[in-house]
PDB file of N, CA and C in Angstrom:
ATOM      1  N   UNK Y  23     -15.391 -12.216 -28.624  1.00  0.00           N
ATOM      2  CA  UNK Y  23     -14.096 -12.835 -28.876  1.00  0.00           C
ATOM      3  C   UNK Y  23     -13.028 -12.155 -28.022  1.00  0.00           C
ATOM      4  N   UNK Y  24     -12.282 -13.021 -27.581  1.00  0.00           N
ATOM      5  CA  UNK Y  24     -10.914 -12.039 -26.547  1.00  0.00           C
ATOM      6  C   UNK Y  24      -9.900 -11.627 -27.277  1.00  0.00           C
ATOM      7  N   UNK Y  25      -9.308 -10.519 -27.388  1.00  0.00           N
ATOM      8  CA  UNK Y  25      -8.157  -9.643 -27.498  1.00  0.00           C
ATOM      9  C   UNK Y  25      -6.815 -10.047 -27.506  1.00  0.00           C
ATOM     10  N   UNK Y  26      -6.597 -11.040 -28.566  1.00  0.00           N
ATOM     11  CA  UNK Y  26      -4.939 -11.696 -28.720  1.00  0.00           C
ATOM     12  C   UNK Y  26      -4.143 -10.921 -28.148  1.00  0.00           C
ATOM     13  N   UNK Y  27      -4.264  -9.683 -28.127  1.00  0.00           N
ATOM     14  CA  UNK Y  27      -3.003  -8.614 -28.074  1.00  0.00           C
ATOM     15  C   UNK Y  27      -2.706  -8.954 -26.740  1.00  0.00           C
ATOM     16  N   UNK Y  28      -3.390  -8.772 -25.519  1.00  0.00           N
ATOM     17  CA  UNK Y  28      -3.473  -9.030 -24.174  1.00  0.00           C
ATOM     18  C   UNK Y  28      -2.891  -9.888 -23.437  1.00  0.00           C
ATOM     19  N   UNK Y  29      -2.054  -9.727 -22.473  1.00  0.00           N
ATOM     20  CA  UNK Y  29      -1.207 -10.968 -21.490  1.00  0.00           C
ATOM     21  C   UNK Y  29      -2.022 -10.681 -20.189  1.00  0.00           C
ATOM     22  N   UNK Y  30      -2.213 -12.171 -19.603  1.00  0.00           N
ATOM     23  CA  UNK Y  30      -3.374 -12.290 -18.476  1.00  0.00           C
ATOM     24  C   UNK Y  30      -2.673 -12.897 -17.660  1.00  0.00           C
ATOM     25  N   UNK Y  31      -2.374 -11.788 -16.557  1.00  0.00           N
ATOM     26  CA  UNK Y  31      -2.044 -12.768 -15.139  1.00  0.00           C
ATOM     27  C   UNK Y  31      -3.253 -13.329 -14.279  1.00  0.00           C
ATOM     28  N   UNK Y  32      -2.253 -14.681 -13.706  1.00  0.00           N
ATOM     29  CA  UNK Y  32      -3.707 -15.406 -13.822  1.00  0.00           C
ATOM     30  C   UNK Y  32      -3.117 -16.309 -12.010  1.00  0.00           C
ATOM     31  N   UNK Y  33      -4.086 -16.184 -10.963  1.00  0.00           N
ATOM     32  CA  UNK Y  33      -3.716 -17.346 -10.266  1.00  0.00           C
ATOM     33  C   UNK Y  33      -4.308 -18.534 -10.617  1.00  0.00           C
ATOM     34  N   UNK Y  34      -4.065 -19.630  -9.579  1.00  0.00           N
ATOM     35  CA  UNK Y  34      -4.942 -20.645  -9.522  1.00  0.00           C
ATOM     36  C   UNK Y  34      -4.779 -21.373 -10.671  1.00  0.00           C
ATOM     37  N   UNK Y  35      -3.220 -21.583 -11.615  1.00  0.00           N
ATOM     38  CA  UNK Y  35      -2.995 -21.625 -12.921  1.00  0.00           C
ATOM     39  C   UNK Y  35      -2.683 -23.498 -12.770  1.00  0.00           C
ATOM     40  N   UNK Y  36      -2.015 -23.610 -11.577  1.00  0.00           N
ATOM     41  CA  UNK Y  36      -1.767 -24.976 -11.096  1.00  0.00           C
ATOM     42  C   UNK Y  36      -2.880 -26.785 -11.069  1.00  0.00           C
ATOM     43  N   UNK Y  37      -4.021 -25.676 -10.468  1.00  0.00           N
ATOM     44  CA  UNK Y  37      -5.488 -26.402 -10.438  1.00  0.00           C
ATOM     45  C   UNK Y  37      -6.203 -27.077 -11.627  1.00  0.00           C
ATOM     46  N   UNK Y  38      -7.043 -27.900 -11.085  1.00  0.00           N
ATOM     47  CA  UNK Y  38      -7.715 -29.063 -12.196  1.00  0.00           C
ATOM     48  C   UNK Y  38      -8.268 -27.784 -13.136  1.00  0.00           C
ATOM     49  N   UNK Y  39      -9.333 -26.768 -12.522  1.00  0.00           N
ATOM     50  CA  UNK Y  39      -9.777 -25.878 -13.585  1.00  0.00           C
ATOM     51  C   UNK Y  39      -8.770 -25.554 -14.255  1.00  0.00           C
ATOM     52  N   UNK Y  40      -8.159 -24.351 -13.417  1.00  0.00           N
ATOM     53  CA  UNK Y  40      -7.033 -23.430 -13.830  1.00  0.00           C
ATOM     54  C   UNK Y  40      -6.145 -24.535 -15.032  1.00  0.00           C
ATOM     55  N   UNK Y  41      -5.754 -25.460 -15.220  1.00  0.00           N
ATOM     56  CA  UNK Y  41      -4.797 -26.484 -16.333  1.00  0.00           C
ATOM     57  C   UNK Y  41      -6.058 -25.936 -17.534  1.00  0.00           C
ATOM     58  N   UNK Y  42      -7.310 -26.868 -17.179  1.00  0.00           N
ATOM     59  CA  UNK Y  42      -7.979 -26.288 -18.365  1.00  0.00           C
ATOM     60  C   UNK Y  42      -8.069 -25.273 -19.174  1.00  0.00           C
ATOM     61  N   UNK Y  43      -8.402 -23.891 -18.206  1.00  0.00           N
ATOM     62  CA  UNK Y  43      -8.160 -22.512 -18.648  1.00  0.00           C
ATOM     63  C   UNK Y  43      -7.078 -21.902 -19.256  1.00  0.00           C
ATOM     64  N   UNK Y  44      -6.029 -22.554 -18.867  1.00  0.00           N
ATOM     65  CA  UNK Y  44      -4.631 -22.443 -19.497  1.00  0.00           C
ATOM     66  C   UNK Y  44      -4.674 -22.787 -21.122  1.00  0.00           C
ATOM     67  N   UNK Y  45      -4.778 -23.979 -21.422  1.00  0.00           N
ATOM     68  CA  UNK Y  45      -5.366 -24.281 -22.476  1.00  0.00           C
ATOM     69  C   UNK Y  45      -5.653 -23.779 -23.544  1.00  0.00           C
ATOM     70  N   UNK Y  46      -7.157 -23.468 -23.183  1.00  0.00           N
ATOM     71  CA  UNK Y  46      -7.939 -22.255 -23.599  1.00  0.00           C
ATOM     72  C   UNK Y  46      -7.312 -21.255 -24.085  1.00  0.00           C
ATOM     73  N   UNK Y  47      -7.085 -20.387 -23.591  1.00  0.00           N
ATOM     74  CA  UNK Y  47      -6.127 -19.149 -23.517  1.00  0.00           C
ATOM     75  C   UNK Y  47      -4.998 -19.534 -24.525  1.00  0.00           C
ATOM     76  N   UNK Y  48      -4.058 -20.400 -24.414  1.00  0.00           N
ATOM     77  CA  UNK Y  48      -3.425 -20.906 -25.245  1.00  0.00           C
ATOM     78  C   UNK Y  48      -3.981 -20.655 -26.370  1.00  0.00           C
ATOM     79  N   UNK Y  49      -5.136 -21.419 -26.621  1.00  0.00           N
ATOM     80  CA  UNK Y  49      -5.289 -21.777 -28.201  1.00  0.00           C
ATOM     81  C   UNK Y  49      -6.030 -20.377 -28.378  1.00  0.00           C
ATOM     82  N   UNK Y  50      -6.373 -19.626 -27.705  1.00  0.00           N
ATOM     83  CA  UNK Y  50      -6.738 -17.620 -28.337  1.00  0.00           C
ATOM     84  C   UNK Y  50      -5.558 -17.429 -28.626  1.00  0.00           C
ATOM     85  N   UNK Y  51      -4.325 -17.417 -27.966  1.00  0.00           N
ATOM     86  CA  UNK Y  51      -3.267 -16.913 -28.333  1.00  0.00           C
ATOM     87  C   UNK Y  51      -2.735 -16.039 -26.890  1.00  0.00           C
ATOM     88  N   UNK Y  52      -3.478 -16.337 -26.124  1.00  0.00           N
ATOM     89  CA  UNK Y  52      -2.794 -15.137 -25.243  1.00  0.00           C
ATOM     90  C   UNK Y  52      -1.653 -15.295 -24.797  1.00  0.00           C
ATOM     91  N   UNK Y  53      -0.918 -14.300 -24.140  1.00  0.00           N
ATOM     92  CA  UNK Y  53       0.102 -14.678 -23.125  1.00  0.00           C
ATOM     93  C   UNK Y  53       0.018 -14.552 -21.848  1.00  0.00           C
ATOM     94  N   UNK Y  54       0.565 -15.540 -21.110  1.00  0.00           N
ATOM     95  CA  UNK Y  54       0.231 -15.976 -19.453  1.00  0.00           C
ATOM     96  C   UNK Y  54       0.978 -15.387 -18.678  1.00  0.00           C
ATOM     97  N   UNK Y  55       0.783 -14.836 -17.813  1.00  0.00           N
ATOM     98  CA  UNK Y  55       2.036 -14.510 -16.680  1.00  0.00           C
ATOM     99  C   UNK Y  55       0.842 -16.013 -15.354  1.00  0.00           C
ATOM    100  N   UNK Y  56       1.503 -16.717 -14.844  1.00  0.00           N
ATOM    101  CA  UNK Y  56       0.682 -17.899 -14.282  1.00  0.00           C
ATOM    102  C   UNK Y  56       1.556 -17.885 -12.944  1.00  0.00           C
ATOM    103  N   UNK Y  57       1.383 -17.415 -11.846  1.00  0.00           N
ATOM    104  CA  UNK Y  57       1.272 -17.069 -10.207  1.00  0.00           C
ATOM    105  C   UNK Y  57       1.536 -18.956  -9.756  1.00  0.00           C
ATOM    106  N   UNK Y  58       2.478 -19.118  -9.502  1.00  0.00           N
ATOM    107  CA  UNK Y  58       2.518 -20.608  -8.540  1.00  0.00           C
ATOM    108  C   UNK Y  58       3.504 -20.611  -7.370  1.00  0.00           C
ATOM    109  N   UNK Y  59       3.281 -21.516  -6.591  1.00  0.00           N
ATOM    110  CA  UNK Y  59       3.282 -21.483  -4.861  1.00  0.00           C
ATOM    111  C   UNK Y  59       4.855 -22.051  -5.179  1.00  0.00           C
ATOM    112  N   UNK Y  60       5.899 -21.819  -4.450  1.00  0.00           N
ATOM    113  CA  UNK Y  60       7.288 -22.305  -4.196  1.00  0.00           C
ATOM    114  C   UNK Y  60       7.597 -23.837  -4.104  1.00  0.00           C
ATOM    115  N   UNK Y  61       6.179 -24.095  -3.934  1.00  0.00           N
ATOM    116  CA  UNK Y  61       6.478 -25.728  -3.647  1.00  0.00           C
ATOM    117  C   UNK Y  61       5.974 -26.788  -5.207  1.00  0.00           C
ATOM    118  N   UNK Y  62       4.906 -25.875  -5.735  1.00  0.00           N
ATOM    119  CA  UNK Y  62       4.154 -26.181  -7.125  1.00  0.00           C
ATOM    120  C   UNK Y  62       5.068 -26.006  -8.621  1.00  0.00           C
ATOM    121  N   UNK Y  63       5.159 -27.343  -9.069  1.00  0.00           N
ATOM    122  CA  UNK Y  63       5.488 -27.235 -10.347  1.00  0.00           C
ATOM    123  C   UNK Y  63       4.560 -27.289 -11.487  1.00  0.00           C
ATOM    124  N   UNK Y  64       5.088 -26.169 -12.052  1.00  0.00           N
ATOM    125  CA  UNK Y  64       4.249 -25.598 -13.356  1.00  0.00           C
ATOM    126  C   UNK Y  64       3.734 -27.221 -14.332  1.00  0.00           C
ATOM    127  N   UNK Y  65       2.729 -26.932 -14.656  1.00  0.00           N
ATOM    128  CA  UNK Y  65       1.559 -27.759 -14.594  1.00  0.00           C
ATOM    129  C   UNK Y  65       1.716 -27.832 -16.354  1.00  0.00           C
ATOM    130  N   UNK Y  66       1.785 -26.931 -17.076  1.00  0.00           N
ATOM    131  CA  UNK Y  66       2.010 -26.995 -18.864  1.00  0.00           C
ATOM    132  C   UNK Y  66       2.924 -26.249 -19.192  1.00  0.00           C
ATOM    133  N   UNK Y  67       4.206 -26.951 -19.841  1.00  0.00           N
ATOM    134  CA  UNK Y  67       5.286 -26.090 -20.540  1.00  0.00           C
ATOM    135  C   UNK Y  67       4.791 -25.886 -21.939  1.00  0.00           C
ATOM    136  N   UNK Y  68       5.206 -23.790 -21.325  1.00  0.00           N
ATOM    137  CA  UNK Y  68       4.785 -23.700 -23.672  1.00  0.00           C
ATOM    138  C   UNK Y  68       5.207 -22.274 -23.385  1.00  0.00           C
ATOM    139  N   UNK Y  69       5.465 -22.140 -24.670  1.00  0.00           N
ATOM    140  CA  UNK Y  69       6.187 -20.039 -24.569  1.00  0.00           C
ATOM    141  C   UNK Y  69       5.479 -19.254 -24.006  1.00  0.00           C
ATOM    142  N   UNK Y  70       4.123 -19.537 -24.386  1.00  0.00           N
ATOM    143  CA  UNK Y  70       3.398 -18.279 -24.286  1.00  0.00           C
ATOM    144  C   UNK Y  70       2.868 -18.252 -22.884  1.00  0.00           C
ATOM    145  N   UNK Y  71       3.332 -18.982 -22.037  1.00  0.00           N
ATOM    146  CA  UNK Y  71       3.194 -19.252 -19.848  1.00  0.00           C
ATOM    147  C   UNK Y  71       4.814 -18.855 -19.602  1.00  0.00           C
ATOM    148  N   UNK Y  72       4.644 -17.727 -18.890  1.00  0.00           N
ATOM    149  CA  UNK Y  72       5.623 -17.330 -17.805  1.00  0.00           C
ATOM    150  C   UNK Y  72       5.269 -17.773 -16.901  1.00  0.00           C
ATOM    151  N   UNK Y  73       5.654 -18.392 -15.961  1.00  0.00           N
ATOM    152  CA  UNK Y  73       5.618 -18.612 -14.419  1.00  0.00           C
ATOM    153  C   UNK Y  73       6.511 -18.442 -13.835  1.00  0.00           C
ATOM    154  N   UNK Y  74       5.901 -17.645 -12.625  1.00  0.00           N
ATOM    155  CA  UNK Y  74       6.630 -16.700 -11.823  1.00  0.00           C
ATOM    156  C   UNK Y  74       5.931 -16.991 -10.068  1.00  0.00           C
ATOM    157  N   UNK Y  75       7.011 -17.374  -9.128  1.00  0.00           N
ATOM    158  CA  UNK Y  75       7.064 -17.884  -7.245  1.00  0.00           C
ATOM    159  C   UNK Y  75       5.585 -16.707  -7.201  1.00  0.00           C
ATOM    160  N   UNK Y  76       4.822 -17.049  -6.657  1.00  0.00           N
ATOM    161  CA  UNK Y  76       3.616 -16.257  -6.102  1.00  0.00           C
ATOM    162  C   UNK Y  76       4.390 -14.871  -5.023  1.00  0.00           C
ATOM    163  N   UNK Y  77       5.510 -15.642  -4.486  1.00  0.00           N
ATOM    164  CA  UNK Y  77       6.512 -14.742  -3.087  1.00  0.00           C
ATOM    165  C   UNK Y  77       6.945 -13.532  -4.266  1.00  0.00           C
ATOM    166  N   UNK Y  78       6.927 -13.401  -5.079  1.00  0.00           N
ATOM    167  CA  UNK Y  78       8.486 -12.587  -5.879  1.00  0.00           C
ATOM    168  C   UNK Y  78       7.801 -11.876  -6.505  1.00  0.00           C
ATOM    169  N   UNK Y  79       7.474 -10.631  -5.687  1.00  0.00           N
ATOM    170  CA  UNK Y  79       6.772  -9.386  -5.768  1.00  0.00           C
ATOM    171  C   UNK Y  79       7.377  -8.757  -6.735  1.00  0.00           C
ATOM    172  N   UNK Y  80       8.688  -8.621  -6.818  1.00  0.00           N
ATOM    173  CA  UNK Y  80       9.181  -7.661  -8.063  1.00  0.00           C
ATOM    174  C   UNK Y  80       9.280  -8.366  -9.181  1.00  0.00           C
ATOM    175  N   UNK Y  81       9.270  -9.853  -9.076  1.00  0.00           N
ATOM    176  CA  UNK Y  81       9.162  -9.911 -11.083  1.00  0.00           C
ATOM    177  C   UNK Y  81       7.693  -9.907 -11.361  1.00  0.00           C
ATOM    178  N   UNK Y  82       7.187  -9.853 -10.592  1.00  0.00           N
ATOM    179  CA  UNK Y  82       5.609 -10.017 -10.947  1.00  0.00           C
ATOM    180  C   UNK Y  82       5.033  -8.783 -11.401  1.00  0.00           C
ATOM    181  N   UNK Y  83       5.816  -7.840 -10.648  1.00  0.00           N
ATOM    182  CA  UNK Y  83       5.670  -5.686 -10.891  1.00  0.00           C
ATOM    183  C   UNK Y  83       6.060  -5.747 -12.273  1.00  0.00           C
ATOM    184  N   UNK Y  84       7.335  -6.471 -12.889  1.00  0.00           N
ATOM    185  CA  UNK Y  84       8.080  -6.370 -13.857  1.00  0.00           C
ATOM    186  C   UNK Y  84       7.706  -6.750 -14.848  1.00  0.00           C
ATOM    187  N   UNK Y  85       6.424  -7.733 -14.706  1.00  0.00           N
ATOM    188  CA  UNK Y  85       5.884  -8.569 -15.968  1.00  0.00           C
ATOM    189  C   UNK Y  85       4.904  -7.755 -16.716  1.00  0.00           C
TER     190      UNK Y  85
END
């Protein structure tokens, strides 16, 4: 079983898999930090997905 406590940065969050996996994760409970390209709009709105420019090295340090 996976570790509710845990936030998973994740690429590839945009993609046919990656939507699925999102999901998933969701319904464990985790929380997302989810990596997308400047041009890509975030794919599922919900609290527990941060998304953060793949470029933006320091909020990504920060998360």
């Amino acid at each position: 079983m996976l570790d509710v406590n845990k936030k998973i940065l994740m690429t590839g969050a945009t993609s046919f898999v990656g939507t699925h996996l999102l999901h998933s994760l969701i319904k464990e409970g985790y929380s997302i930090i989810a990596l997308k390209r400047p041009i890509t709009e975030p794919t599922i709105i919900n609290t527990l997905i941060e998304w953060l420019n793949i470029q933006d090295i320091e909020k990504i340090c920060q998360s």
